Short mmCIF file of C-alpha atoms in Angstrom, two decimals:
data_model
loop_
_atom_site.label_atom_id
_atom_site.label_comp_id
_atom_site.label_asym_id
_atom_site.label_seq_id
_atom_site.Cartn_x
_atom_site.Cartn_y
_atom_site.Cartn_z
CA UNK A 853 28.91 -17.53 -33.24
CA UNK A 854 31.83 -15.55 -34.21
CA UNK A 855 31.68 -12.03 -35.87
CA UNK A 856 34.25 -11.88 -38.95
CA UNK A 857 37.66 -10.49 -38.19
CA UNK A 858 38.04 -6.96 -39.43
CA UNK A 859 38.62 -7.61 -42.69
CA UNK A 860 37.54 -5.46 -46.35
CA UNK A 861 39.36 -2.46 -45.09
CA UNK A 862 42.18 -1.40 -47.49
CA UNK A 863 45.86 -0.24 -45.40
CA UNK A 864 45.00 3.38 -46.23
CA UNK A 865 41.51 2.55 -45.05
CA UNK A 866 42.38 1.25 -41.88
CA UNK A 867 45.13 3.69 -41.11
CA UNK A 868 42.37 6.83 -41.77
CA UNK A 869 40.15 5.13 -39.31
CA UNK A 870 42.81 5.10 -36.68
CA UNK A 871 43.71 8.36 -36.74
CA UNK A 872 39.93 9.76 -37.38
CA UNK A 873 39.36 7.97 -33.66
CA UNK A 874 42.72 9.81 -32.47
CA UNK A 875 42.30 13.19 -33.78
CA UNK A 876 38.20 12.95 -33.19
CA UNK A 877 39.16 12.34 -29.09
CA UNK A 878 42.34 14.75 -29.72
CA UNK A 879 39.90 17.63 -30.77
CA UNK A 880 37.32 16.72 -28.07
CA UNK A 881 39.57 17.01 -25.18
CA UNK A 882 40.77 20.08 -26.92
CA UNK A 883 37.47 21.69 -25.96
CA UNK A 884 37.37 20.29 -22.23
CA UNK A 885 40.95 20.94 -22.02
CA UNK A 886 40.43 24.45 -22.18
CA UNK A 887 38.40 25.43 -19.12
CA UNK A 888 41.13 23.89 -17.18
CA UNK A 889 43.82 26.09 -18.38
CA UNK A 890 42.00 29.37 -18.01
CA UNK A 891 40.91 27.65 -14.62
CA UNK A 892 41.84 30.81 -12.62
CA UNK A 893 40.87 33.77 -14.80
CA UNK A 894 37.39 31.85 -15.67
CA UNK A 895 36.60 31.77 -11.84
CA UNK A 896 37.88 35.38 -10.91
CA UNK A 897 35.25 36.44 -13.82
CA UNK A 898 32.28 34.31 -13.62
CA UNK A 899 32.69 32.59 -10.46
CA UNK A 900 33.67 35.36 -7.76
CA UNK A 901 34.61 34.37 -4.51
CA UNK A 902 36.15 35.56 -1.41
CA UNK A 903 38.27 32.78 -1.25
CA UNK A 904 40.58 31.39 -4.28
CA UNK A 905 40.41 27.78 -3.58
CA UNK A 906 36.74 28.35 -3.32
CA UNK A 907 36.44 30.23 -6.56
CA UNK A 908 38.60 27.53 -8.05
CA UNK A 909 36.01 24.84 -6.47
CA UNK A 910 33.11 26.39 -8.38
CA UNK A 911 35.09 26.43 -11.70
CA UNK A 912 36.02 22.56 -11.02
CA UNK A 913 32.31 22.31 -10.14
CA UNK A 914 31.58 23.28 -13.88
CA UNK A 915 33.45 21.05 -14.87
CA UNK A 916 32.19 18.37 -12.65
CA UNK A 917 28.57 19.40 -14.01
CA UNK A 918 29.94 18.41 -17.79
CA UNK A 919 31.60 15.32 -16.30
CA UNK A 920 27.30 14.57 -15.06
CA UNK A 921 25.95 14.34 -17.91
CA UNK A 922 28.43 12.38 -19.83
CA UNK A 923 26.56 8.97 -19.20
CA UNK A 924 23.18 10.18 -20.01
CA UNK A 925 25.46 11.18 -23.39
CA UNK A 926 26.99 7.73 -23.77
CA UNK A 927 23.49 6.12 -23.36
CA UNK A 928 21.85 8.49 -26.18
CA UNK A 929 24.83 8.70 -28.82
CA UNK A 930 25.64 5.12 -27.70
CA UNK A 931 22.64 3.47 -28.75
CA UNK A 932 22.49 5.62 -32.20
CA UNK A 933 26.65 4.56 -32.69
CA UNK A 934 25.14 0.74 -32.39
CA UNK A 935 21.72 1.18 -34.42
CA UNK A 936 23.18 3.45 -37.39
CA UNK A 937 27.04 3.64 -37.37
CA UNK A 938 30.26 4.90 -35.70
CA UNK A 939 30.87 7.50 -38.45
CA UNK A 940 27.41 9.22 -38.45
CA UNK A 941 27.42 9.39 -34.37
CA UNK A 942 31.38 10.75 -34.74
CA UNK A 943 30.12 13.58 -37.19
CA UNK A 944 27.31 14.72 -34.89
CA UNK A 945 28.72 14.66 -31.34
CA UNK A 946 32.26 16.56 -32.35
CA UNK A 947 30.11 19.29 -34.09
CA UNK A 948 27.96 19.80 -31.00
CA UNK A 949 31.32 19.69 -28.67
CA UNK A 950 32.84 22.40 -30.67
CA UNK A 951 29.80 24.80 -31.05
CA UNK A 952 28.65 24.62 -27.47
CA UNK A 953 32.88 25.30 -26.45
CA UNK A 954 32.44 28.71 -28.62
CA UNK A 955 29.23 29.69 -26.81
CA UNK A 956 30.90 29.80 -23.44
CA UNK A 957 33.70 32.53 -24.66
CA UNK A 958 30.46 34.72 -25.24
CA UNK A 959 29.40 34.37 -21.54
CA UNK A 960 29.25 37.90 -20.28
CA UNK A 961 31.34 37.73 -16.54
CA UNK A 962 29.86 38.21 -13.74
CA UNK A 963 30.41 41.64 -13.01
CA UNK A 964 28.30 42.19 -16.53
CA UNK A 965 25.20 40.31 -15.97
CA UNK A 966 25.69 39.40 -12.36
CA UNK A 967 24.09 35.19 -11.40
CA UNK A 968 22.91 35.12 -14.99
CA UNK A 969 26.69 34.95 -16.05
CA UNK A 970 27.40 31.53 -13.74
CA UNK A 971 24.17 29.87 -14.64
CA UNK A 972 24.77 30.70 -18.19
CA UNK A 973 28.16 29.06 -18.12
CA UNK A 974 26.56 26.05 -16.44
CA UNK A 975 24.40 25.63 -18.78
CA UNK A 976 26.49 25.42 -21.50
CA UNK A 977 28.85 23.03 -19.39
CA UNK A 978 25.42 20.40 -19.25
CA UNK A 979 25.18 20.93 -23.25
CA UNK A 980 28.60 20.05 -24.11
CA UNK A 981 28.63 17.39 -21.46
CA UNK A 982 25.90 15.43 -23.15
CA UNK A 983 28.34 15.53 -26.58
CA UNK A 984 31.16 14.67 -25.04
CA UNK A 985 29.29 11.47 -23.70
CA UNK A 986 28.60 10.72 -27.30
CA UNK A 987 32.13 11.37 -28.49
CA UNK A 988 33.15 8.23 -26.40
CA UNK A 989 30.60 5.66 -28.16
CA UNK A 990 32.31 6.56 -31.88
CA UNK A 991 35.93 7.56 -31.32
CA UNK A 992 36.07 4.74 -28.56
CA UNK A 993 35.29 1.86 -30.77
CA UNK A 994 35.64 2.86 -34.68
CA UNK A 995 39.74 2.65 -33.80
CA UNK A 996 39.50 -0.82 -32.13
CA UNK A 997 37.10 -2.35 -34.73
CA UNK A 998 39.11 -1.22 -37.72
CA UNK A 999 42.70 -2.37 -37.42
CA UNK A 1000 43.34 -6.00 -36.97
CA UNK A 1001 43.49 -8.03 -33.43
CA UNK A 1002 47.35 -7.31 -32.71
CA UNK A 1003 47.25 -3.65 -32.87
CA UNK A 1004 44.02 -3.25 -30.79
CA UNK A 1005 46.13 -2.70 -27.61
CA UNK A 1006 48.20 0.30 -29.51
CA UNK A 1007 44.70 1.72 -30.73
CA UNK A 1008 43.15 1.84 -27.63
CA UNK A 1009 46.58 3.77 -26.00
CA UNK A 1010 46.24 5.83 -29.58
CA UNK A 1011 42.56 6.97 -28.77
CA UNK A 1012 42.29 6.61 -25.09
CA UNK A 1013 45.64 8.22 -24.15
CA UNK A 1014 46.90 9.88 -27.47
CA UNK A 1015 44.39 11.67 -28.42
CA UNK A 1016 44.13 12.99 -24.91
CA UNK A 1017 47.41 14.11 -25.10
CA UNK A 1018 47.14 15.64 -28.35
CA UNK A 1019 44.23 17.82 -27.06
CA UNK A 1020 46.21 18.70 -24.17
CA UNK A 1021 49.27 19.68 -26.31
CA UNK A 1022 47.01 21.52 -28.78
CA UNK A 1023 45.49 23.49 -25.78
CA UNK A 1024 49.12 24.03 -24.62
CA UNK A 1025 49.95 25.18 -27.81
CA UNK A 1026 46.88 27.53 -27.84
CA UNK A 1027 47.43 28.90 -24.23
CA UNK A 1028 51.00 29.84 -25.37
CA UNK A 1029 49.52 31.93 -28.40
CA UNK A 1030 46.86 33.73 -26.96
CA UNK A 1031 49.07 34.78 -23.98
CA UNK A 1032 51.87 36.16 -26.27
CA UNK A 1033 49.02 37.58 -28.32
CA UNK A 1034 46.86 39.44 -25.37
CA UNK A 1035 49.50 39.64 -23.05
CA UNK A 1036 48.99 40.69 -18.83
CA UNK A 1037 45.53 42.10 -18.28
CA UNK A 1038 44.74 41.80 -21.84
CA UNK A 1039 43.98 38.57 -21.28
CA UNK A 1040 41.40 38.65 -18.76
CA UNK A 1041 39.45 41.30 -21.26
CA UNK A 1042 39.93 39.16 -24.28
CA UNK A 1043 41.96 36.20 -23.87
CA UNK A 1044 40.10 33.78 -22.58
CA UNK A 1045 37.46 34.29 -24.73
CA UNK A 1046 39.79 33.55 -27.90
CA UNK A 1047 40.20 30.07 -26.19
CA UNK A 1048 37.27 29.14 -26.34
CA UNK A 1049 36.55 30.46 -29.61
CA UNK A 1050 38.71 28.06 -30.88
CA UNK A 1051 36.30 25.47 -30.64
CA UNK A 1052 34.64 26.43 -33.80
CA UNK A 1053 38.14 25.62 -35.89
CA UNK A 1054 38.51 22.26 -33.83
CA UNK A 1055 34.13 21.66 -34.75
CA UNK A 1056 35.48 22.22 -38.27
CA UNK A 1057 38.42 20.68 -38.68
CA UNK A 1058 36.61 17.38 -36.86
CA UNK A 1059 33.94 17.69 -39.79
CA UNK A 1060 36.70 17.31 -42.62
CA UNK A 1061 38.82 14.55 -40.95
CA UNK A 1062 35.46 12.32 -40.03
CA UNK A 1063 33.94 12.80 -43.43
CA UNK A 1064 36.28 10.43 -45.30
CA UNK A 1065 36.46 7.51 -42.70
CA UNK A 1066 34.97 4.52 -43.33
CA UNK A 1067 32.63 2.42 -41.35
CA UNK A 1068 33.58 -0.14 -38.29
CA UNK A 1069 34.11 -3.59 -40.79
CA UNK A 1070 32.82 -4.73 -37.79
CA UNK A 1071 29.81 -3.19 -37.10
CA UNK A 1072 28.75 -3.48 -41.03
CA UNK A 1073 29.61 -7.22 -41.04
CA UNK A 1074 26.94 -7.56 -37.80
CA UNK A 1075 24.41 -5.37 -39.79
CA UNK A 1076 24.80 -7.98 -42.79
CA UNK A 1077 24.62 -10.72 -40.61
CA UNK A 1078 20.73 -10.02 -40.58
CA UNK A 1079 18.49 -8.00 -39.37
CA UNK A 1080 19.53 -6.70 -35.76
CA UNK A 1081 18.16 -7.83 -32.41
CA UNK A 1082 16.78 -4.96 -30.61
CA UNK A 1083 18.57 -3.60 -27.98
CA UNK A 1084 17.89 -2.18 -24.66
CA UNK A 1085 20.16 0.30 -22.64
CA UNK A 1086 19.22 -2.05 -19.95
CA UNK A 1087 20.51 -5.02 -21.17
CA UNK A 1088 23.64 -3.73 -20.09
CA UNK A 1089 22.95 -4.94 -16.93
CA UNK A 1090 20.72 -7.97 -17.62
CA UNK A 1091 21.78 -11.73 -18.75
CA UNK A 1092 24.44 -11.88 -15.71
CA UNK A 1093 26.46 -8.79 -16.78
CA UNK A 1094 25.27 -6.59 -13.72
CA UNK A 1095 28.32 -7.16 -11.54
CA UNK A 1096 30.36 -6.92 -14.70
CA UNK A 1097 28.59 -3.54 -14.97
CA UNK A 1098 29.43 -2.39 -11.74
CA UNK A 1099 33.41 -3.83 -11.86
CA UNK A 1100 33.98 -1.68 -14.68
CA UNK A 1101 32.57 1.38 -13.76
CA UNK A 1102 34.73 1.06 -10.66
CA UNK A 1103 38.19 0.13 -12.22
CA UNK A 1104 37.29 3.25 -15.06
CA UNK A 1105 36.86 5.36 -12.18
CA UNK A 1106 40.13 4.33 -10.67
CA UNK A 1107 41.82 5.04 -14.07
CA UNK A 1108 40.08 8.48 -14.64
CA UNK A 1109 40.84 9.71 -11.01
CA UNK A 1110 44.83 9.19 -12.04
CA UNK A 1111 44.13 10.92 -14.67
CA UNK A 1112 41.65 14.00 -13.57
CA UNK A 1113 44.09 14.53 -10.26
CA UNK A 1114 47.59 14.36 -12.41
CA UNK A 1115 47.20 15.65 -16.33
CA UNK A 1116 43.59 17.36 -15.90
CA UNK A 1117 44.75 19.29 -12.62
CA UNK A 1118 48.51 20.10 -13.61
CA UNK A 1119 47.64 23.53 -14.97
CA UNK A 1120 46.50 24.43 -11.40
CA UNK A 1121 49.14 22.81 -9.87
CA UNK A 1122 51.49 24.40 -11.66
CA UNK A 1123 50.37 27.78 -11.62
CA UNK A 1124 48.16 28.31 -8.37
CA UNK A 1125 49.07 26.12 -6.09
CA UNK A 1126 53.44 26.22 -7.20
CA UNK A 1127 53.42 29.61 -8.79
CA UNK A 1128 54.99 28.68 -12.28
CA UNK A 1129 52.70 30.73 -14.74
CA UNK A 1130 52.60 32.37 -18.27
CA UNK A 1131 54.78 31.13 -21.24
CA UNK A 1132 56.46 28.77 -19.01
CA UNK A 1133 53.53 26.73 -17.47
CA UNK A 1134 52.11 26.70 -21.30
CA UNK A 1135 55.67 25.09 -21.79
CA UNK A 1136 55.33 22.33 -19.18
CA UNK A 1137 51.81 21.30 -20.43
CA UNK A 1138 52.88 21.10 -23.53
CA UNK A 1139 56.02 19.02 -22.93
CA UNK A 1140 54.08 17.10 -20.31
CA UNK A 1141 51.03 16.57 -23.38
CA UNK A 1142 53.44 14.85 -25.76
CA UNK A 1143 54.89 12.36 -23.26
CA UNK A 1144 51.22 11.46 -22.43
CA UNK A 1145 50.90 10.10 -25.88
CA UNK A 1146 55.01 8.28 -25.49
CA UNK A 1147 53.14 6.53 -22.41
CA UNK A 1148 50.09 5.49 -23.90
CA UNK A 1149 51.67 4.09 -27.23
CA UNK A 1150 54.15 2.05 -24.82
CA UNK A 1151 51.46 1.00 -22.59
CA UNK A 1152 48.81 0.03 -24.94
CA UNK A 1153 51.34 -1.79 -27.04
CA UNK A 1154 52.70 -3.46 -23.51
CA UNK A 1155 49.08 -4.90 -23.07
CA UNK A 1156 49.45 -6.93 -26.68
CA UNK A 1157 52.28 -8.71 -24.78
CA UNK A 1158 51.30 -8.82 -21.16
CA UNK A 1159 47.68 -9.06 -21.11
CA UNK A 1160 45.17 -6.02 -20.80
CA UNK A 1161 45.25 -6.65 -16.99
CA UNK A 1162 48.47 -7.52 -16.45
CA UNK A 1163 49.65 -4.15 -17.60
CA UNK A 1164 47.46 -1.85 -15.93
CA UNK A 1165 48.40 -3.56 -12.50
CA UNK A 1166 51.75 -3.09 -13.50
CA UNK A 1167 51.61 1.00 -13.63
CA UNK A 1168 48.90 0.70 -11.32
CA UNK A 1169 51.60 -0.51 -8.79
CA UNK A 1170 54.22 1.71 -9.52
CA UNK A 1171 51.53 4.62 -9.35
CA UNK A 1172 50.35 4.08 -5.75
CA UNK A 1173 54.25 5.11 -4.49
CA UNK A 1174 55.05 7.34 -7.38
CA UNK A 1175 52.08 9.98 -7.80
CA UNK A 1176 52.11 10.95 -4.43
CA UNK A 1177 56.00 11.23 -4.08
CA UNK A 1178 55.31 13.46 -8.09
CA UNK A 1179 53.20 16.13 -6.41
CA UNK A 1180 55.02 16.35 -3.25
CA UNK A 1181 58.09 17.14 -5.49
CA UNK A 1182 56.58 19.43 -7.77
CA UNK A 1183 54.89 21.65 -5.12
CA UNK A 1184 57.69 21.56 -3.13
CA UNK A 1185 59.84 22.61 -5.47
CA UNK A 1186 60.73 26.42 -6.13
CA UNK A 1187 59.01 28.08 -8.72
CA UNK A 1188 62.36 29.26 -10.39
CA UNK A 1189 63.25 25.86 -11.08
CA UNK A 1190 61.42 25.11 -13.65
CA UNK A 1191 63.79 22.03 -15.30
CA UNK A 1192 63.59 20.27 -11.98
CA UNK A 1193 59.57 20.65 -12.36
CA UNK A 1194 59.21 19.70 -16.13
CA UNK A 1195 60.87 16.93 -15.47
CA UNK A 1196 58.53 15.98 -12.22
CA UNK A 1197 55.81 17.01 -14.51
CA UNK A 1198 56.45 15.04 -17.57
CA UNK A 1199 57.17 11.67 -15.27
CA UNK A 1200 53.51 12.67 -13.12
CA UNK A 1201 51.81 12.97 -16.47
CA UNK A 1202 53.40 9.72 -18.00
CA UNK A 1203 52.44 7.52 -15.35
CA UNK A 1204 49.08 8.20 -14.66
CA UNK A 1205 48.47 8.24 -18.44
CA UNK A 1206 49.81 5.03 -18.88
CA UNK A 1207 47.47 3.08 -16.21
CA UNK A 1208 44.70 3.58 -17.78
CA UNK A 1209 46.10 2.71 -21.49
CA UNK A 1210 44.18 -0.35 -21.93
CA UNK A 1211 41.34 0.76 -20.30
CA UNK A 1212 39.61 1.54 -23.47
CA UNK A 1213 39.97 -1.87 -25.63
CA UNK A 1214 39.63 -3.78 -22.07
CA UNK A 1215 35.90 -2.22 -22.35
CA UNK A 1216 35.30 -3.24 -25.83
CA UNK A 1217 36.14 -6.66 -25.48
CA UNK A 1218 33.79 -7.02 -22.30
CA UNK A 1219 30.72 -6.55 -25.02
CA UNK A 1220 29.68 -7.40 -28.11
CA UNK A 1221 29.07 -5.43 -31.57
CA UNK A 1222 25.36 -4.89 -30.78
CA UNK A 1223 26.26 -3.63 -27.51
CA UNK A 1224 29.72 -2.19 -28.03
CA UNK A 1225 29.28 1.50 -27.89
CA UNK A 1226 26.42 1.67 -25.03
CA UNK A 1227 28.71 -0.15 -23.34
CA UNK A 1228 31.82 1.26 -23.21
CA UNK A 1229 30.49 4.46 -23.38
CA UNK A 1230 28.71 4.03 -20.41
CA UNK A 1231 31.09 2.67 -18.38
CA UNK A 1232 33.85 4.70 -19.82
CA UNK A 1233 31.82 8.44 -19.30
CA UNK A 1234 30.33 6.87 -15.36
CA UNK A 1235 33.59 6.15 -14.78
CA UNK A 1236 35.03 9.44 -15.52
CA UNK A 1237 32.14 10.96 -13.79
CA UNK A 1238 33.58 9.79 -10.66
CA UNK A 1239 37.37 10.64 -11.70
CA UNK A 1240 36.12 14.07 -12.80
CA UNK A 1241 34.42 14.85 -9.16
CA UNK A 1242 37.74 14.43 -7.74
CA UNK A 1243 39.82 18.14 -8.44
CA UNK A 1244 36.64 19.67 -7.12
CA UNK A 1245 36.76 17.33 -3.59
CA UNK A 1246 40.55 18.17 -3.63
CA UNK A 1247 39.63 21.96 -3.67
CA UNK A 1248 37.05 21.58 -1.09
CA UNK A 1249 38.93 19.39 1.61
CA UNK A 1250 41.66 22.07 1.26
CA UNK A 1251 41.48 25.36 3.65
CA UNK A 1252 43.67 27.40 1.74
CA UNK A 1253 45.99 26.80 -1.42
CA UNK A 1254 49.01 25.34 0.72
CA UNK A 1255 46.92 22.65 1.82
CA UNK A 1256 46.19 21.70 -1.89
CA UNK A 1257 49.36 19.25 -2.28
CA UNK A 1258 48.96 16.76 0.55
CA UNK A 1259 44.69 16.39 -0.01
CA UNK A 1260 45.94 15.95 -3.53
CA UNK A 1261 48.24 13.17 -2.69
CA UNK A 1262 45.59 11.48 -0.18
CA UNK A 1263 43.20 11.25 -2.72
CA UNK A 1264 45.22 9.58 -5.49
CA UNK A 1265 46.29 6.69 -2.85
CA UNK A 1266 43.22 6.43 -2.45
CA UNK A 1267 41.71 6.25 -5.78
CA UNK A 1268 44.88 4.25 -7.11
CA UNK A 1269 44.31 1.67 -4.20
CA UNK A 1270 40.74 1.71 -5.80
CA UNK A 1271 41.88 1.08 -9.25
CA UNK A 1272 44.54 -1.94 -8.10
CA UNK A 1273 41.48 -4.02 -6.29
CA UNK A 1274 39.46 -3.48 -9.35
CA UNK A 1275 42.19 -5.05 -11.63
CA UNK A 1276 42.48 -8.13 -9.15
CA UNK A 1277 38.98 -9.07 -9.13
CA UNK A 1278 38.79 -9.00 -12.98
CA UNK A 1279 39.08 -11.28 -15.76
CA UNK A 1280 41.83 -10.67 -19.13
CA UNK A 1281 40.09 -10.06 -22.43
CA UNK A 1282 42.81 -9.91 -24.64
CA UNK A 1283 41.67 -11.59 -27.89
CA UNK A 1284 38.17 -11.92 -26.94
CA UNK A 1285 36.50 -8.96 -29.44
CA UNK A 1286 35.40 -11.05 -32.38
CA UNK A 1287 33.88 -13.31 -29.70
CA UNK A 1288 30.40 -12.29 -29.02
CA UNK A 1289 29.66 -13.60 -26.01
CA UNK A 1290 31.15 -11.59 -23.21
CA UNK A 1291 34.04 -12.47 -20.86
CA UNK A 1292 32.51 -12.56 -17.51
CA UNK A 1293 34.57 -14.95 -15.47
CA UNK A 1294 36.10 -12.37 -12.97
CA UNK A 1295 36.56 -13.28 -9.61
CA UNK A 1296 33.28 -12.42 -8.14
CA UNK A 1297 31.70 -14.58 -10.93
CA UNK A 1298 33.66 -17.56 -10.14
CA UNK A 1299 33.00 -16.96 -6.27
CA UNK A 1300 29.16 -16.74 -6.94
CA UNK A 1301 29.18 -19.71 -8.75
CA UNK A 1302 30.91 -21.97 -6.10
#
């Protein structure tokens, strides 16, 4: 039985809930966005360490704590996104993601308050990380559900990969203030505490952009379709969709990696490990933000034509030669030249972004309305659980800072290889979202059958 198309949305309608999903993912990665720009200064002050790579290990560690507790997000705003509604979820994740961002700019350092000031921090990494799970199940499926079946592959490049960019380009744009506001030491007093401040403008400017979206069509056309089946976060892996399960938690994990080890670890590449810093790196990021979202439009749009698939083993490809050769070039580059690098930057960040373009309307056509948000949340936040681990590995496997680049360009081999073999053994779902039983013929379906 086939859901109805996404029909009884007006144009204006439609367009509204497209860009709530954009800007609602564009302000959440806003808030996550800025640890990894104050990387540095965050661990000098709360993580203290004799060593820097170590220091910057423990701050990645944070951030690897968040990246935890994602799924055990996904699975708790996922299955209230599915019982009451993508817009109600949307209004109470972003709200938590922006107040718990503002608590960690009043973390005294450690100097202050001594292990309470790390454990603190942590803490408040775990809360947000539980919102930003939940962020996933609304933003991640109100876009796809509300414009019609030939601009899903856009939306999910729009959401998935624009509004990561945007966030990245407003943090950009917010590193570039604060530094010309509290310039040199100044910012280690006060600075980075007015970043993360900011989360309370980006909690309420979320609130006024999600409170005049309308609901999925498709989610309230499955709610008048009777009264709804119950649901189980475990039926996620039940009725043959266990390997399913486990194939897209590994190909998301492939995608996230390209994107945790290029866009989310540029800021230390750049300044750390290459020794471009100040205005100038704030420059780069920002430059390198906007042609995220050039990449994702082209990519998602690319996956209308080619197939969901077809399109991210197309970048996929190109990405196992050309990341590696993007940070060798960068880091080997010197720190005066900053054109060369912007350039190196703004291809690294394009790339990597574009890969994993489909990624998010590939996971909402492997399940159905009742289902939708548990599971792409799930997948999508377990996935990126593994991608987010990766910066901190990099940090660890690497003695000193000059080791950084070529542990960095190991692991995204690696984790691109990863990504390529998940693509192979999986099935297209272009088309397949009104359809509500699940694509599962992949390759290791069609082997277990035989």
């Amino acid at each position: 039985m086939s859901a109805p198309a996404t029909g009884g949305l007006s144009r204006r309608a439609t367009l509204y809930a497209a860009f709530t999903s954009v800007a609602g993912w564009a302000f959440d990665l806003f808030d996550l966005f800025i640890l990894l720009y104050i990387a540095g200064t965050v661990g000098e002050l709360i993580f203290p360490a004799h060593s820097p790579t170590l220091s910057l290990a423990a701050v990645y560690a944070s951030f690897a704590v968040s990246v935890l507790l994602r799924p055990a997000g996904a699975a708790i705003f996922g299955a209230v996104a599915d019982r009451s509604g993508r817009k109600k979820t949307m209004v109470i994740v972003l709200a938590g993601v922006g107040l718990s961002t503002a608590a960690m700019g009043a973390v005294p350092t450690y100097a202050a308050a001594g292990l309470a000031a790390p454990l603190l921090f942590l803490a408040l990494r775990l809360v947000q990380g539980v919102f930003v799970g939940g962020v996933v199940a609304a933003t991640h499926t109100l876009g796809t559900e509300s414009v019609p079946p030939r601009w899903r592959g856009l939306m999910s490049g729009l959401v998935g990969g624009g509004g990561a960019g945007l966030g990245a380009a407003l943090a950009s744009g917010l590193f570039i203030l604060v530094n010309h506001l509290f310039p040199g030491d100044e910012f280690d007093v006060w600075g980075w505490r007015v970043m993360f401040f900011a989360g309370l403008v980006a909690a309420m400017l979320s609130y006024l952009v999600v409170r005049g979206v309308e609901e999925s069509p498709l989610w309230k056309a499955a709610q008048r379709a009777g009264p709804p089946a119950k649901v189980r976060i475990s039926d996620l892996v039940r009725g043959g969709r266990g390997r399913m399960f486990a194939l897209n938690i590994v190909l998301v994990a492939g995608a996230g990696s390209q994107y945790y080890l290029t866009s989310g670890y540029l800021p230390t590449l750049l300044g750390e490990v290459t020794g471009v810093r100040g205005t100038v790196q704030g420059v780069i990021l920002l430059v390198s933000s906007l042609g995220v979202v050039v990449a994702t439009i082209i990519a998602g749009e690319l996956s209308e034509h080619l197939g969901r698939r077809r399109t991210m083993l197309l970048f996929g490809g190109v990405n196992l030669v050309a990341l590696p050769l993007l940070v060798w070039l960068i880091t080997s580059s010197d720190p005066g030249d900053t054109t060369a690098i912007l350039w190196y930057s703004i291809l690294l960040a394009f790339l990597a972004n574009a890969a994993y373009s489909p990624v998010m309307v590939f996971l909402n056509e492997r399940y159905p309305t009742s289902l939708r948000s548990r599971g792409t949340a799930v997948c999508w936040n377990l996935g990126f659980m593994v991608g987010g681990l990766m910066p901190t590995f990099v940090n660890l496997a690497s003695p000193g800072l000059s080791d950084v680049p070529s542990r960095l360009m190991v692991f995204l081999v690696v984790m691109v290889a990863v990504f390529l073999v998940a693509n192979v053994i999986s099935p297209e779902t272009k088309g397949s979202m009104e359809n509500e039983e699940v694509p599962k013929a992949s390759v290791l379906d069609r082997e277990e059958a035989r």
